[in-house]
Amino acid sequence: MSTYWVDLSEKNGVITDTMWTAIKARCEGVILRFGYRGYGSGALKKDAQFDANLAKLKQFGLQKAVYFFSQAINYNEGAEEARLLISSGAMADMDGRIYIDTEMAN
């Protein structure tokens, strides 16, 4: 088995069972985006495919990790994002990997 992991979010659309089979054949696990902070509004949003992707990960027996795409501009916003992820209960389904993805928007 490879040590590759793939990152999936609503940006990838709906993943078919054929695609999940291919992912399982090539990857050890999947890192799912739980949510993100909107660029313009700053509102916190849950990834529209998170629940469906998590159910498929369980069905196909792949390891699971989670990340939050952060656009926090200060400590309070970062803490708000972390609280949302923690309070969601999503981490209970993961195999121990939790990430914060931080990128600058230009």
Coordinates of N, CA and C in Angstrom, one line a residue, residues 5-101:
W5 N -2.0 10.2 0.4 CA -3.2 10.7 0.9 C -3.8 11.7 -0.1
V6 N -5.1 11.7 -0.3 CA -5.7 12.7 -1.2 C -6.6 13.7 -0.4
D7 N -6.6 14.9 -0.8 CA -7.4 15.9 -0.2 C -8.7 16.1 -1.0
L8 N -9.9 15.9 -0.3 CA -11.2 16.1 -1.0 C -12.0 17.1 -0.4
S9 N -12.8 17.8 -1.2 CA -13.8 18.8 -0.7 C -14.9 18.9 -1.8
E10 N -15.8 19.8 -1.5 CA -16.9 20.1 -2.5 C -16.4 20.5 -3.8
K11 N -15.2 21.0 -3.9 CA -14.6 21.5 -5.1 C -14.4 20.3 -6.1
N12 N -14.3 19.1 -5.5 CA -14.1 17.9 -6.3 C -15.4 17.3 -6.9
G13 N -16.5 17.9 -6.4 CA -17.8 17.4 -6.8 C -18.2 16.1 -6.1
V14 N -19.1 15.3 -6.6 CA -19.5 14.1 -6.1 C -18.6 13.0 -6.6
I15 N -18.0 12.2 -5.6 CA -17.1 11.1 -6.0 C -17.9 9.9 -6.1
T16 N -17.8 9.2 -7.3 CA -18.5 8.0 -7.6 C -17.9 6.8 -6.9
D17 N -18.6 5.7 -6.8 CA -18.1 4.5 -6.2 C -16.8 4.0 -7.0
T18 N -16.9 4.2 -8.3 CA -15.7 3.8 -9.2 C -14.5 4.6 -8.8
M19 N -14.7 5.9 -8.5 CA -13.6 6.8 -8.1 C -13.1 6.4 -6.7
W20 N -14.0 6.1 -5.8 CA -13.6 5.6 -4.5 C -12.8 4.4 -4.5
T21 N -13.2 3.4 -5.4 CA -12.4 2.2 -5.6 C -11.0 2.5 -6.1
A22 N -10.9 3.5 -7.0 CA -9.6 3.9 -7.5 C -8.7 4.5 -6.4
I23 N -9.4 5.4 -5.6 CA -8.7 6.0 -4.5 C -8.2 5.0 -3.5
K24 N -9.0 4.0 -3.2 CA -8.6 3.0 -2.2 C -7.4 2.2 -2.7
A25 N -7.4 1.9 -4.0 CA -6.3 1.1 -4.6 C -5.0 1.9 -4.6
R26 N -5.1 3.2 -4.6 CA -3.8 4.0 -4.7 C -3.4 4.8 -3.4
C27 N -4.4 4.9 -2.5 CA -4.1 5.8 -1.3 C -4.4 5.1 0.0
E28 N -3.6 5.6 1.0 CA -3.8 5.1 2.3 C -5.0 5.7 3.0
G29 N -5.3 7.0 2.7 CA -6.4 7.7 3.3 C -6.7 8.9 2.6
V30 N -7.7 9.6 3.2 CA -8.2 10.9 2.6 C -8.3 11.9 3.7
I31 N -7.9 13.1 3.3 CA -8.0 14.3 4.2 C -9.2 15.1 3.7
L32 N -10.3 15.1 4.5 CA -11.5 15.8 4.1 C -11.5 17.3 4.6
R33 N -12.0 18.2 3.8 CA -12.2 19.5 4.2 C -13.5 19.6 5.0
F34 N -13.4 20.0 6.3 CA -14.6 20.1 7.1 C -15.3 21.4 6.7
G35 N -14.6 22.5 6.6 CA -15.2 23.8 6.3 C -14.2 24.8 6.0
Y36 N -14.6 26.0 5.9 CA -13.8 27.1 5.5 C -14.4 28.5 5.9
R37 N -13.6 29.5 5.8 CA -14.1 30.8 6.1 C -14.3 31.5 4.8
G38 N -15.4 32.1 4.5 CA -15.7 32.8 3.3 C -14.8 34.0 3.0
Y39 N -14.3 34.1 1.8 CA -13.4 35.2 1.4 C -14.0 36.6 1.7
G40 N -15.2 36.8 1.2 CA -15.8 38.2 1.3 C -16.5 38.4 2.6
S41 N -17.3 37.4 3.0 CA -18.1 37.6 4.2 C -17.4 37.3 5.5
G42 N -16.5 36.4 5.5 CA -15.8 36.0 6.7 C -16.7 34.9 7.4
A43 N -17.8 34.6 6.9 CA -18.7 33.6 7.5 C -18.1 32.2 7.5
L44 N -18.3 31.4 8.5 CA -17.8 30.0 8.6 C -18.8 29.1 7.8
K45 N -18.3 28.3 7.0 CA -19.2 27.4 6.2 C -18.7 26.0 6.3
K46 N -19.6 25.0 6.4 CA -19.3 23.6 6.4 C -19.2 23.2 4.9
D47 N -18.2 22.4 4.6 CA -18.0 21.8 3.2 C -19.3 21.0 2.9
A48 N -19.9 21.3 1.7 CA -21.1 20.7 1.3 C -21.0 19.2 1.1
Q49 N -19.8 18.7 0.8 CA -19.6 17.3 0.6 C -19.1 16.5 1.8
F50 N -18.8 17.2 2.9 CA -18.1 16.6 4.0 C -18.9 15.3 4.5
D51 N -20.2 15.4 4.8 CA -20.9 14.3 5.3 C -20.9 13.1 4.3
A52 N -21.2 13.4 3.1 CA -21.2 12.3 2.1 C -19.9 11.7 1.9
N53 N -18.8 12.5 1.8 CA -17.5 11.9 1.7 C -17.1 11.1 2.9
L54 N -17.4 11.6 4.1 CA -17.1 10.8 5.3 C -17.8 9.4 5.3
A55 N -19.1 9.4 4.9 CA -19.8 8.1 4.8 C -19.1 7.2 3.8
K56 N -18.7 7.7 2.7 CA -18.0 6.8 1.7 C -16.6 6.4 2.2
L57 N -15.9 7.2 3.0 CA -14.6 6.8 3.6 C -14.9 5.6 4.5
K58 N -15.9 5.7 5.3 CA -16.2 4.5 6.2 C -16.6 3.3 5.4
Q59 N -17.4 3.5 4.4 CA -17.9 2.4 3.5 C -16.7 1.7 2.9
F60 N -15.7 2.4 2.4 CA -14.6 1.9 1.7 C -13.4 1.5 2.6
G61 N -13.5 1.8 3.9 CA -12.5 1.4 4.8 C -11.2 2.2 4.7
L62 N -11.2 3.4 4.2 CA -10.0 4.2 4.1 C -9.8 5.0 5.4
Q63 N -8.5 5.3 5.7 CA -8.2 6.1 6.8 C -8.7 7.5 6.6
K64 N -9.0 8.2 7.7 CA -9.7 9.5 7.6 C -8.9 10.6 8.4
A65 N -8.8 11.7 7.7 CA -8.2 12.9 8.4 C -9.1 14.1 8.0
V66 N -9.0 15.2 8.7 CA -9.9 16.4 8.5 C -9.0 17.6 8.5
Y67 N -9.5 18.6 7.8 CA -8.8 19.9 7.8 C -9.9 21.0 7.7
F68 N -9.5 22.2 8.2 CA -10.3 23.4 8.1 C -9.5 24.4 7.2
F69 N -10.1 24.9 6.2 CA -9.4 25.9 5.4 C -9.6 27.3 6.0
S70 N -8.5 27.8 6.6 CA -8.6 29.0 7.4 C -8.3 30.2 6.6
Q71 N -9.1 31.3 6.8 CA -8.8 32.6 6.2 C -8.8 33.6 7.4
A72 N -8.5 33.1 8.6 CA -8.5 33.9 9.8 C -7.5 35.0 9.7
I73 N -7.9 36.2 10.1 CA -6.9 37.3 10.0 C -6.5 37.7 11.4
N74 N -6.9 37.0 12.5 CA -6.5 37.3 13.8 C -6.7 36.1 14.7
Y75 N -6.2 36.2 15.9 CA -6.3 35.1 16.9 C -7.8 34.7 17.1
N76 N -8.7 35.7 17.3 CA -10.1 35.4 17.6 C -10.7 34.6 16.5
E77 N -10.4 34.9 15.3 CA -11.0 34.2 14.1 C -10.5 32.8 14.1
G78 N -9.2 32.6 14.3 CA -8.6 31.3 14.3 C -9.2 30.4 15.4
A79 N -9.4 31.0 16.6 CA -10.0 30.3 17.7 C -11.4 29.9 17.4
E80 N -12.1 30.8 16.7 CA -13.5 30.5 16.3 C -13.6 29.3 15.4
E81 N -12.6 29.2 14.4 CA -12.6 28.1 13.5 C -12.3 26.8 14.2
A82 N -11.3 26.9 15.1 CA -11.0 25.7 15.9 C -12.1 25.2 16.8
R83 N -12.8 26.1 17.4 CA -14.0 25.8 18.2 C -15.1 25.1 17.4
L84 N -15.3 25.6 16.2 CA -16.3 25.0 15.3 C -16.0 23.6 14.9
L85 N -14.7 23.4 14.6 CA -14.3 22.0 14.3 C -14.4 21.1 15.5
I86 N -14.0 21.5 16.6 CA -14.0 20.7 17.8 C -15.5 20.4 18.2
S87 N -16.3 21.4 18.2 CA -17.7 21.2 18.7 C -18.5 20.4 17.7
S88 N -18.1 20.3 16.4 CA -18.8 19.5 15.4 C -18.9 18.0 15.7
G89 N -17.9 17.5 16.4 CA -17.8 16.1 16.7 C -17.1 15.4 15.5
A90 N -16.8 16.1 14.4 CA -16.2 15.5 13.3 C -14.9 14.8 13.6
M91 N -14.1 15.3 14.6 CA -12.8 14.7 14.9 C -13.0 13.3 15.5
A92 N -14.1 13.0 16.1 CA -14.3 11.6 16.7 C -14.2 10.5 15.6
D93 N -14.6 10.9 14.3 CA -14.5 9.9 13.3 C -13.2 9.8 12.6
M94 N -12.2 10.6 13.0 CA -10.9 10.6 12.3 C -9.9 9.7 12.9
D95 N -8.9 9.4 12.2 CA -7.8 8.5 12.6 C -6.7 9.3 13.2
G96 N -7.0 10.4 13.8 CA -5.9 11.1 14.6 C -5.3 12.3 13.9
R97 N -5.6 12.5 12.6 CA -5.0 13.6 11.9 C -5.9 14.8 11.8
I98 N -5.5 15.9 12.2 CA -6.3 17.2 12.1 C -5.4 18.3 11.6
Y99 N -5.8 19.0 10.6 CA -5.0 20.0 10.0 C -5.7 21.3 9.9
I100 N -5.0 22.4 9.9 CA -5.5 23.7 9.5 C -4.7 24.1 8.3
D101 N -5.4 24.4 7.2 CA -4.9 24.8 6.0 C -4.9 26.3 5.9

